Every structure is written in structure tokens, then in C-alpha cells.
PDB file of C-alpha atoms and ligand atoms in Angstrom:
ATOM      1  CA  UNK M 237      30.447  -0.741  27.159  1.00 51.00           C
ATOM      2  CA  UNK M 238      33.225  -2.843  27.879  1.00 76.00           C
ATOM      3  CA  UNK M 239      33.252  -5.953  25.916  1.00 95.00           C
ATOM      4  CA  UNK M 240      34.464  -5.463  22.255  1.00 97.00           C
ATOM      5  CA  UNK M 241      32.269  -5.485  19.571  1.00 98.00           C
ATOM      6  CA  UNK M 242      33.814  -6.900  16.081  1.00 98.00           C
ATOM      7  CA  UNK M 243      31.853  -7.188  12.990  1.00 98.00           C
ATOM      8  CA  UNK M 244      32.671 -10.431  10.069  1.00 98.00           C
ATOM      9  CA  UNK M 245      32.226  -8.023   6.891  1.00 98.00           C
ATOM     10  CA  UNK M 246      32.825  -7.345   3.498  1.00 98.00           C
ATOM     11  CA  UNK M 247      32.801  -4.253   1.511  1.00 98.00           C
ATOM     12  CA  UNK M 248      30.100  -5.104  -0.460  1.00 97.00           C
ATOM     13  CA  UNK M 249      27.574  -7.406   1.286  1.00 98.00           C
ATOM     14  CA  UNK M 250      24.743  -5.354   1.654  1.00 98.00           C
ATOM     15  CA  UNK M 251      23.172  -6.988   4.842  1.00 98.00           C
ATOM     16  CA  UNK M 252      26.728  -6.332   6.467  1.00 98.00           C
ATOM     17  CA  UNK M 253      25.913  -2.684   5.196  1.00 98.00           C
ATOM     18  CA  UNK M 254      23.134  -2.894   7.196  1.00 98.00           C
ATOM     19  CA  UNK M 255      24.751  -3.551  10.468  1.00 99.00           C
ATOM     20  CA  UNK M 256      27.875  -1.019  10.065  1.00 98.00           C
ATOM     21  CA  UNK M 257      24.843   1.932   9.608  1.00 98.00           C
ATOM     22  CA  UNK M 258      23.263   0.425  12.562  1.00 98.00           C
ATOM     23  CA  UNK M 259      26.522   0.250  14.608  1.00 98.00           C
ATOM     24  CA  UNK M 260      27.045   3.969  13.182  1.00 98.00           C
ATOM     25  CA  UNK M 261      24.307   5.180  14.225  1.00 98.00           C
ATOM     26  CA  UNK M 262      24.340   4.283  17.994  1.00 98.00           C
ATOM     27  CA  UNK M 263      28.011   5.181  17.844  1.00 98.00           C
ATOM     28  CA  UNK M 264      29.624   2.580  18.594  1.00 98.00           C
ATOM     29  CA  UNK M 265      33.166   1.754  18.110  1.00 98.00           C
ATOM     30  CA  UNK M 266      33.610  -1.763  16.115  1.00 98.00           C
ATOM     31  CA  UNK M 267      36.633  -3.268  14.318  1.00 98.00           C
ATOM     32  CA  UNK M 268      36.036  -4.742  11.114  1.00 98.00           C
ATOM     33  CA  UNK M 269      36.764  -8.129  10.675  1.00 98.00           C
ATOM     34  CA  UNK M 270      36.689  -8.971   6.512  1.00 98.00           C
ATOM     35  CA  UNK M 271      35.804 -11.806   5.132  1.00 98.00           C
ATOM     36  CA  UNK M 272      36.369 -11.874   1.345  1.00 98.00           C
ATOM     37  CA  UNK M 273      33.315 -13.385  -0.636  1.00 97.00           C
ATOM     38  CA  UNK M 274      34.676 -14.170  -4.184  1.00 96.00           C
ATOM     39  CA  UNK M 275      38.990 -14.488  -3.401  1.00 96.00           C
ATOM     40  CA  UNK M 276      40.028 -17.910  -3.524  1.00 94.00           C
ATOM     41  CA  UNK M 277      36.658 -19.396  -3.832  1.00 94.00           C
ATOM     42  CA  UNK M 278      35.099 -17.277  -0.535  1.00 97.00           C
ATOM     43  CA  UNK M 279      36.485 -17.326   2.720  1.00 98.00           C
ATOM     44  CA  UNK M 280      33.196 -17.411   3.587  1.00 98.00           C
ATOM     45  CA  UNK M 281      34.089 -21.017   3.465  1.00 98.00           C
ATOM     46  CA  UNK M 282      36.860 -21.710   5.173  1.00 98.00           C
ATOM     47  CA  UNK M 283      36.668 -24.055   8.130  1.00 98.00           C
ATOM     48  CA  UNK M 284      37.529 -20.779  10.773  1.00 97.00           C
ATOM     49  CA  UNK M 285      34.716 -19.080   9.365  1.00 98.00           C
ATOM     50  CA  UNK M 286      32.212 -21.715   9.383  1.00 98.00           C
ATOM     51  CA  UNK M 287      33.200 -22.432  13.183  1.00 97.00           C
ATOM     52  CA  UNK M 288      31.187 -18.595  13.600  1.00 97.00           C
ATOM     53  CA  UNK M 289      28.576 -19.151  10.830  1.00 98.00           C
ATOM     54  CA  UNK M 290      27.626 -22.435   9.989  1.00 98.00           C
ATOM     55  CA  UNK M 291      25.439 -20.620   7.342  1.00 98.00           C
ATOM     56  CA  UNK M 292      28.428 -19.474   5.521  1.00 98.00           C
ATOM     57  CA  UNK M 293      27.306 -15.847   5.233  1.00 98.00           C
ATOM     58  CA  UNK M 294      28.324 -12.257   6.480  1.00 98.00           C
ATOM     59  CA  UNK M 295      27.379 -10.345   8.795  1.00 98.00           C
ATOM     60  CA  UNK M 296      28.447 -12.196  12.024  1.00 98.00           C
ATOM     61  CA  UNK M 297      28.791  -9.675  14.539  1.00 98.00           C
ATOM     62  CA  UNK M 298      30.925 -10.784  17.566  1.00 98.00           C
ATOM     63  CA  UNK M 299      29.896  -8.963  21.414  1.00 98.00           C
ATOM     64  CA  UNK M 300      32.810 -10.067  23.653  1.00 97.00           C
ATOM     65  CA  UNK M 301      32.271 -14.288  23.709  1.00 96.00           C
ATOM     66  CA  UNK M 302      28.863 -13.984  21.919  1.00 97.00           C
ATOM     67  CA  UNK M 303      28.781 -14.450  18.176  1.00 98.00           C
ATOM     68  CA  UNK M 304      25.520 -13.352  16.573  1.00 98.00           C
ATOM     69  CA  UNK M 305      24.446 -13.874  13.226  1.00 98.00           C
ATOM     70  CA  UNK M 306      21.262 -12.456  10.488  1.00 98.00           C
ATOM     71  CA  UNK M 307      21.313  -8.695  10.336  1.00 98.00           C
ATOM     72  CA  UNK M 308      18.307  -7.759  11.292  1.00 98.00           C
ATOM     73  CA  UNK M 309      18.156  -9.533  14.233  1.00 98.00           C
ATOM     74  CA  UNK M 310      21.927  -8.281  15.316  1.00 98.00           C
ATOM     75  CA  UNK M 311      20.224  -4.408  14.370  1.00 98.00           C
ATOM     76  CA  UNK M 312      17.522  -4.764  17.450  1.00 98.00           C
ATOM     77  CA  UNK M 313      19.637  -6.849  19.608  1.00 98.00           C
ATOM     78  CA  UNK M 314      21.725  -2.873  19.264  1.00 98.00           C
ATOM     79  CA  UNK M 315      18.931  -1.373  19.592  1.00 98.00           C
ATOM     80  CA  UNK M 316      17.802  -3.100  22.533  1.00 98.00           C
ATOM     81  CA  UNK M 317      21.484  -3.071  24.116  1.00 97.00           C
ATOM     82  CA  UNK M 318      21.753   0.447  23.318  1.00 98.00           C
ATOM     83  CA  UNK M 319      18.345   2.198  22.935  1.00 98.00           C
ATOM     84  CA  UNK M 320      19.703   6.024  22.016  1.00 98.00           C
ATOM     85  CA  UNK M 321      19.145   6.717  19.066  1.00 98.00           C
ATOM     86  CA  UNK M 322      16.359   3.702  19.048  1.00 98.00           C
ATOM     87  CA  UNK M 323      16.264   2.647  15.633  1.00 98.00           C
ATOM     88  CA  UNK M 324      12.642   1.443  16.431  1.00 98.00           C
ATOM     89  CA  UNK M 325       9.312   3.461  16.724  1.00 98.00           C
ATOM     90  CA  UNK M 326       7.649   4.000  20.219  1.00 97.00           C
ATOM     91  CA  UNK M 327       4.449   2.347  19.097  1.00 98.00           C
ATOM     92  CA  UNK M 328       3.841  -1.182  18.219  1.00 98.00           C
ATOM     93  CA  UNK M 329       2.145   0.107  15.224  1.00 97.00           C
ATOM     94  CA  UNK M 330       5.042   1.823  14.389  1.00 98.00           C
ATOM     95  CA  UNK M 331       7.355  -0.885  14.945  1.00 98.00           C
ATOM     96  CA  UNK M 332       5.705  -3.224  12.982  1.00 98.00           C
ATOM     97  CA  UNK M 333       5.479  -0.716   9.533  1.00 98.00           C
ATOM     98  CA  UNK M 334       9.219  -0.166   9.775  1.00 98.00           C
ATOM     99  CA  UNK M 335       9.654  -4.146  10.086  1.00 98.00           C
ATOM    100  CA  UNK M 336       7.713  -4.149   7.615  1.00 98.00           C
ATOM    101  CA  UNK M 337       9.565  -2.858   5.266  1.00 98.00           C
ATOM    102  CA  UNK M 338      12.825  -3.911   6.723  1.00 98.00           C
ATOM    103  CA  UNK M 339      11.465  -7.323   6.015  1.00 98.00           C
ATOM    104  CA  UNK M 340      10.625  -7.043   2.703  1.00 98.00           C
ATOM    105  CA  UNK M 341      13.965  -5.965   1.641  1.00 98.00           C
ATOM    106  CA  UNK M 342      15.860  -8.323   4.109  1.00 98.00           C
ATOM    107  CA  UNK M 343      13.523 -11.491   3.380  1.00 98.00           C
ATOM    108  CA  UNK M 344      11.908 -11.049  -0.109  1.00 98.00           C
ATOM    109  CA  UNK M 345      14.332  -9.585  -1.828  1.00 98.00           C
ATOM    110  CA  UNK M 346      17.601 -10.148  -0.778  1.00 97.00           C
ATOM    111  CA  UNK M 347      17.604 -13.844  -0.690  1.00 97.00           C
ATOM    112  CA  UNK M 348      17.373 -13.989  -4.366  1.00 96.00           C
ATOM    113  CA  UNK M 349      19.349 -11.994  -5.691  1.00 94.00           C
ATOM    114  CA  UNK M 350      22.110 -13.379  -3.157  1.00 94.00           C
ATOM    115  CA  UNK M 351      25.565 -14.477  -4.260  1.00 95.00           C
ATOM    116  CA  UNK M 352      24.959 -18.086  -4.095  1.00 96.00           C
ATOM    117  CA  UNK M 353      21.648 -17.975  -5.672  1.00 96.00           C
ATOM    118  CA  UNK M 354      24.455 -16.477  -8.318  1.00 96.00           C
ATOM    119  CA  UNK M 355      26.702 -18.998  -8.104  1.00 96.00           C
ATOM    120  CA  UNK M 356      24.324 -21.510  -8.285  1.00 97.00           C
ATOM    121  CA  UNK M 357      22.717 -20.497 -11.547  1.00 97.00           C
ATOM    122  CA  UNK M 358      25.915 -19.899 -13.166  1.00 96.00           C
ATOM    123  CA  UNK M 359      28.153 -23.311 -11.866  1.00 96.00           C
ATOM    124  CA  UNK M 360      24.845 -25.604 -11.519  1.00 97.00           C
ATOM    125  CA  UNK M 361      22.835 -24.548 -14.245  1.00 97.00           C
ATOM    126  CA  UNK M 362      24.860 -22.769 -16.479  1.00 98.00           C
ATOM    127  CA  UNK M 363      22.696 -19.614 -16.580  1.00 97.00           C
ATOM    128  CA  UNK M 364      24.307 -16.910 -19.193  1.00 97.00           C
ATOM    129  CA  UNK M 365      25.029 -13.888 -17.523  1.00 96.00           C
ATOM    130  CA  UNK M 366      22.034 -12.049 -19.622  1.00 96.00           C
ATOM    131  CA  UNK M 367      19.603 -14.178 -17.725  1.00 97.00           C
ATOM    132  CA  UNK M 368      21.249 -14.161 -14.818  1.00 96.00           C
ATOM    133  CA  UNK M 369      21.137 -10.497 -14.882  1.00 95.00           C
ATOM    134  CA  UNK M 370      17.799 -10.145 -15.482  1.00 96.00           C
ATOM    135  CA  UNK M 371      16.788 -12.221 -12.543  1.00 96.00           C
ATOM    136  CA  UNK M 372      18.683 -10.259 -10.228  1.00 96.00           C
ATOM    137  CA  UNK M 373      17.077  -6.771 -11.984  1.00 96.00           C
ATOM    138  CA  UNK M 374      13.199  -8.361 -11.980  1.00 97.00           C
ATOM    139  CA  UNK M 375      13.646  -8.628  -8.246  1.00 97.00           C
ATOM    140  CA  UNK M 376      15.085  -5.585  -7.287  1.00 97.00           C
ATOM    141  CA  UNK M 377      12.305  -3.657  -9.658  1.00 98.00           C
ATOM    142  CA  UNK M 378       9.467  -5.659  -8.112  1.00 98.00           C
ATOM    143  CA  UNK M 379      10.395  -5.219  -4.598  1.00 98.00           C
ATOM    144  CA  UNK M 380      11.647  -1.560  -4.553  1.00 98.00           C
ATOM    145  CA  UNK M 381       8.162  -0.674  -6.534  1.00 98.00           C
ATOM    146  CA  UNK M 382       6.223  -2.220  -3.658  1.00 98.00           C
ATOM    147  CA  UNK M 383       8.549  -0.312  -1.230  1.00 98.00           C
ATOM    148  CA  UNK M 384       8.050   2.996  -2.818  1.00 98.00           C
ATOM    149  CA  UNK M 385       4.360   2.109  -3.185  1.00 98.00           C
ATOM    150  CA  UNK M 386       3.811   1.601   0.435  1.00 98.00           C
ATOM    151  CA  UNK M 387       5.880   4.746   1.730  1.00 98.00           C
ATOM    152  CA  UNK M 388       4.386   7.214  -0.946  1.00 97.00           C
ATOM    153  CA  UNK M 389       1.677   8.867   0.825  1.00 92.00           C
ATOM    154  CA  UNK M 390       2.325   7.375   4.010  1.00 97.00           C
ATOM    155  CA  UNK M 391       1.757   9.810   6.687  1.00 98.00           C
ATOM    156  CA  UNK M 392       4.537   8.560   9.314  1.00 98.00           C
ATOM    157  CA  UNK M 393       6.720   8.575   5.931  1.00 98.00           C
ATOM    158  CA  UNK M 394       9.139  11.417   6.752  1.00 98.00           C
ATOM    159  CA  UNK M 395      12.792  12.852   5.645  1.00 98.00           C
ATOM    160  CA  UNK M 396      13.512   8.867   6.673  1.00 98.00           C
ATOM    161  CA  UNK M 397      11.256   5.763   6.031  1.00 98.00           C
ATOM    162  CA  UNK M 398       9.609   6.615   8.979  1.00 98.00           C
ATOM    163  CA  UNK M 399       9.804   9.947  10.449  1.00 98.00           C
ATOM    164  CA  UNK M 400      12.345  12.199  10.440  1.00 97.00           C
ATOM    165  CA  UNK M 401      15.191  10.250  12.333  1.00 98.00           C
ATOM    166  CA  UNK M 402      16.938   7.146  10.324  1.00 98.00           C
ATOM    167  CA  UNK M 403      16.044   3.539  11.809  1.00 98.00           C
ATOM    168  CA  UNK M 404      15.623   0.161  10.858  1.00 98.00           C
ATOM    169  CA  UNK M 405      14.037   0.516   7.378  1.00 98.00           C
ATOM    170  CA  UNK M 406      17.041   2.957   6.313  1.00 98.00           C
ATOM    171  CA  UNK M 407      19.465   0.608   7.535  1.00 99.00           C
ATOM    172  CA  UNK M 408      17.975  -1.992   4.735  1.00 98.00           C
ATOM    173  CA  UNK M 409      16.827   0.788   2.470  1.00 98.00           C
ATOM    174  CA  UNK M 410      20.472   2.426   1.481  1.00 98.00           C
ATOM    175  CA  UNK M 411      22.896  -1.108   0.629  1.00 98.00           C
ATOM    176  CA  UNK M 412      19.370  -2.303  -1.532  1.00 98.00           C
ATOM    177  CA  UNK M 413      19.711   0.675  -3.320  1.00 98.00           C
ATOM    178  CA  UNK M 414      23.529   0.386  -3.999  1.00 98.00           C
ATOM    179  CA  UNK M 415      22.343  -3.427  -4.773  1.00 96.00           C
ATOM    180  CA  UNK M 416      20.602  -2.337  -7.268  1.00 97.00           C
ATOM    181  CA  UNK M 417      22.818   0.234  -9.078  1.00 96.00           C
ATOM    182  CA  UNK M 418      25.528  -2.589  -9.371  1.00 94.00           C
ATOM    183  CA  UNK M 419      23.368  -4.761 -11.047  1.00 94.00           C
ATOM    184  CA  UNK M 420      21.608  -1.261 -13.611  1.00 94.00           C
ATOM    185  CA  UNK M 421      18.845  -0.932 -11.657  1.00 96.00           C
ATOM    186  CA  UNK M 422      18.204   3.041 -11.268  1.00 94.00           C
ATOM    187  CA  UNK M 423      17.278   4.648  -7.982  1.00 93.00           C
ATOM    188  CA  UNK M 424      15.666   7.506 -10.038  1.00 91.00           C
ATOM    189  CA  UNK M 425      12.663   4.861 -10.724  1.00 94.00           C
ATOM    190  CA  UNK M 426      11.406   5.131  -7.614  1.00 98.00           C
ATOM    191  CA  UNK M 427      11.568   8.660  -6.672  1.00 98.00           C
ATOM    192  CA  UNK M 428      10.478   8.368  -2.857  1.00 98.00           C
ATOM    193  CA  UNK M 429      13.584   5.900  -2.079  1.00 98.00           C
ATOM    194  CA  UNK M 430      15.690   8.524  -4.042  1.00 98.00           C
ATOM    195  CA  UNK M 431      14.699  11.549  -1.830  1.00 98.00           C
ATOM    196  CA  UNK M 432      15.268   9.496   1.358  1.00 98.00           C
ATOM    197  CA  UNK M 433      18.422   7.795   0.088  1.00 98.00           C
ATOM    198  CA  UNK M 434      20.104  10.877  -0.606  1.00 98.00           C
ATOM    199  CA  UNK M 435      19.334  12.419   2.931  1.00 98.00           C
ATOM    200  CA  UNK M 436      20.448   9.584   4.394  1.00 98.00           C
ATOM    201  CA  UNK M 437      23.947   9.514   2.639  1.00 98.00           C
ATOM    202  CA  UNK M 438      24.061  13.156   3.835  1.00 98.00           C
ATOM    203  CA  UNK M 439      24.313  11.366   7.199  1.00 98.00           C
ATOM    204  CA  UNK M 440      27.749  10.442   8.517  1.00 98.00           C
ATOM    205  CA  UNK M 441      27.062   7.268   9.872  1.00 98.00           C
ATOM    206  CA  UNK M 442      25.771   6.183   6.375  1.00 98.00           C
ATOM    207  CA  UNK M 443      28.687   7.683   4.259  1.00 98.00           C
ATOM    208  CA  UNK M 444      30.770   5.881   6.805  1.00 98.00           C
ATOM    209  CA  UNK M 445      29.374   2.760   6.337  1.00 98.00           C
ATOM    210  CA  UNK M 446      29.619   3.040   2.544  1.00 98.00           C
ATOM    211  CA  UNK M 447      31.467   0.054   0.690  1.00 98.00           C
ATOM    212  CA  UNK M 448      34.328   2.068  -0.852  1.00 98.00           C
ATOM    213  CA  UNK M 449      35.015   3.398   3.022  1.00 98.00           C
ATOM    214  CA  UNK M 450      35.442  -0.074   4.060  1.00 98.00           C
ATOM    215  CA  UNK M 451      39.212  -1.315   4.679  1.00 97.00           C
ATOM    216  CA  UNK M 452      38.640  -4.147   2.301  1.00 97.00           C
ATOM    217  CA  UNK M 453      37.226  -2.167  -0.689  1.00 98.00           C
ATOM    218  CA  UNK M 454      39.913  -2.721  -3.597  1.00 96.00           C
TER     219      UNK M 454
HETATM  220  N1  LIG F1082      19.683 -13.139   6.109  1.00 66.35           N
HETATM  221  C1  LIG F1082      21.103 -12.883   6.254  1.00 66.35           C
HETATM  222  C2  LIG F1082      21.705 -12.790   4.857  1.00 66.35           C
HETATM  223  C3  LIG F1082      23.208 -12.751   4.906  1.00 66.35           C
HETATM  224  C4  LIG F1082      23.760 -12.882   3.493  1.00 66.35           C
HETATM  225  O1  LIG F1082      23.103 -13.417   2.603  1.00 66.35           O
HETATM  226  N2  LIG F1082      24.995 -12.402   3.278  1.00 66.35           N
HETATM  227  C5  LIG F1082      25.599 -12.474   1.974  1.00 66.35           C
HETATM  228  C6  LIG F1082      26.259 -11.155   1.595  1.00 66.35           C
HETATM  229  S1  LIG F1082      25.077  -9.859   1.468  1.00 66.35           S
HETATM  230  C7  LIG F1082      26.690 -13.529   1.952  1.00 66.35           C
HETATM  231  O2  LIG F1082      27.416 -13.679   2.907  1.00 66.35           O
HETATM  232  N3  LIG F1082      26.824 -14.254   0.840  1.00 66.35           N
HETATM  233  C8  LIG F1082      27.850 -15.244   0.689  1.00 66.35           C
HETATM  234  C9  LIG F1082      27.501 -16.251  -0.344  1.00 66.35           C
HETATM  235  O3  LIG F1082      26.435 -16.125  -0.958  1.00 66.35           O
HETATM  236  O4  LIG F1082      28.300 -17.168  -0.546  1.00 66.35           O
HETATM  237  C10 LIG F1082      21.310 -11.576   7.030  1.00 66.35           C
HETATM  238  O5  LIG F1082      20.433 -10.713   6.971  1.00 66.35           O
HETATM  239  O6  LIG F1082      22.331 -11.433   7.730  1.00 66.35           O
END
């Protein structure tokens, strides 16, 4: 590799989680670029940062010129780039259960418990913080029940979400989970995640990718 690889992050976005496991995990080197979400109204907004995401939203991942944004996308674009370790099944069967359940993470629940769905509800609407709470916790229980429900059982369910080696799923898996302990939401409910949480953590491209590790965690 010779063209630098920089990744627009903050400590506790959970789809730039995604990408520093990702990066981790195919061992690559990266500098961390932060962007802070909430300090001075987001820099998220600033015109320098909108110039690389018009969408106003980490993870943009910058490869030399290229600037790449949406996680899951930059995840195979690695894995494509780098296949060892792939962080895709061989099959197409395969691929398609662990994008499966990448996806529901990264597109059904994510987007509403995001931080401007947040903002929104509290600056727009005027949402109390009770209800706003319990928006962000109905989510989170609906969609991590569905995710436990389709890996308990599951015979290419493994150590991992699929298998014994970590890959896509994992890399949404783990920053949901710490999504959902910020906002009360208790990993033990769903017992399957737990397991394959905890084994992943045990990983050090996980712990390394952990919020508090970040050089932007207070
Ligand atoms: N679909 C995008 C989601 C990116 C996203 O929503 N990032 C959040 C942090 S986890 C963000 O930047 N939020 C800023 C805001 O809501 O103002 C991806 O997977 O990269």
C-alpha cells in the first residue's frame, strides 16, 4: 500500500466504529482524523467538512485523493482492496446472510436512533428526554431481538456472526451493542449477541477500535 489511508471519526459514532474494526482487522495503518459531533454545534458542519461529506456525517474515509463515504460500503471497498482476512463469506449465500444482518443494523436501526433524528425531536419538536429515550430504546430492543432471533440456531452462526472468524456482521454487531448500553439497553437480553460480543472484544482489533481508545475520547 502506498497511498495513505485517513479516517473522518469520532469516538463515539458507531458506524465510524464500524470502519476502525474493519481497518483493524485487515491491519492496516490509518490516522484518525476527528470530527467532533456535539462541540460548538458539530463540526460535522463546518464548511471544510461538508466539502468531504455533503451528508454531514462520519465516517468519511479518505484513500490517497479518493474520499469515500457510508460505512458499509467503505468496509467491502477494504475488503475488496485487501481481501486477507476477507470480511465476506466465500459463497453468495453466505455473503448475502452476513449483509443481511449488517444491513439491518446499518439501515433499520441505526438511522433512527441517529443524532439528528435526536436533535430533531428535541430542537424541532420539543420531545422530553423521557420520550426521546424511549424511542431510541424501542429501536434498539426491536432490532437486536430480530438479530438474535435470526442467528440463534443458525448453523453457519459460529464463535462470530458467521463462523468462527469476525467479518462484516461483527463490524456492525459490537458499536450497536455499545449503542445500546449508552442509551440502558442491556446486552444480557439477547444472550447470543452477548456470547459473540464478548469474543469479539477479546479480539485486538476490536478493543482497539473501542471509543475510549480513540484520541478524541474525553
Ligand atoms: N449510513 C451512514 C451513517 C453515518 C452516520 O449516521 N453517522 C453519524 C454518527 S454514527 C453522524 O455522523 N451523525 C451526525 C449527526 O447526526 O449530526 C454510514 O453507515 O456511514
Amino acid at each position: 500500500m502506498t497511498e495513505r489511508l485517513a479516517l473522518y471519526s469520532y469516538w463515539r459514532s458507531s458506524a465510524a466504529y464500524r470502519v476502525r474494526i474493519g481497518l483493524n482487522l485487515k491491519g492496516l495503518p490509518y490516522e484518525v482524523l476527528p470530527v467532533h459531533l456535539v462541540r460548538d454545534g458539530g463540526e460535522q458542519f463546518r464548511p471544510e467538512y461538508v466539502a468531504q461529506n455533503p451528508q454531514k456525517l462520519v465516517p468519511v474515509l479518505a484513500h490517497g485523493q479518493r474520499r469515500m463515504r457510508q460505512s458499509l460500503s467503505i468496509l467491502e471497498y477494504l475488503d475488496e482492496t485487501w481481501p486477507e482476512p476477507p470480511l465476506l463469506p466465500a459463497t453468495a449465500r453466505g455473503r448475502q446472510r452476513v449483509r443481511e444482518l449488517a444491513q439491518l443494523i446499518a439501515c433499520d436501526i441505526h438511522p433512527l436512533n441517529n443524532l439528528r433524528v435526536l436533535r430533531f425531536f428535541e430542537h424541532e419538536w420539543h420531545v422530553p428526554q423521557p420520550e426521546r429515550d424511549e424511542w431510541m430504546k424501542h429501536w434498539m430492543v426491536e432490532g437486536l431481538g430480530a438479530f438474535e432471533a435470526l442467528l440463534r440456531d443458525h448453523p453457519s452462526t459460529g464463535t462470530f456472526c458467521d463462523g468462527d472468524q469476525p467479518g462484516l456482521a461483527d463490524c456492525c454487531l459490537v458499536p450497536q451493542l455499545y449503542n445500546a448500553r449508552r442509551f440502558g439497553v442491556s446486552p444480557d437480553a439477547f444472550p447470543v449477541l452477548a456470547a459473540i460480543e464478548r469474543a469479539c472484544l477479546a479480539l485486538p482489533a476490536f478493543d482497539a477500535a473501542r471509543p475510549e481508545r480513540q484520541p478524541d475520547a474525553p
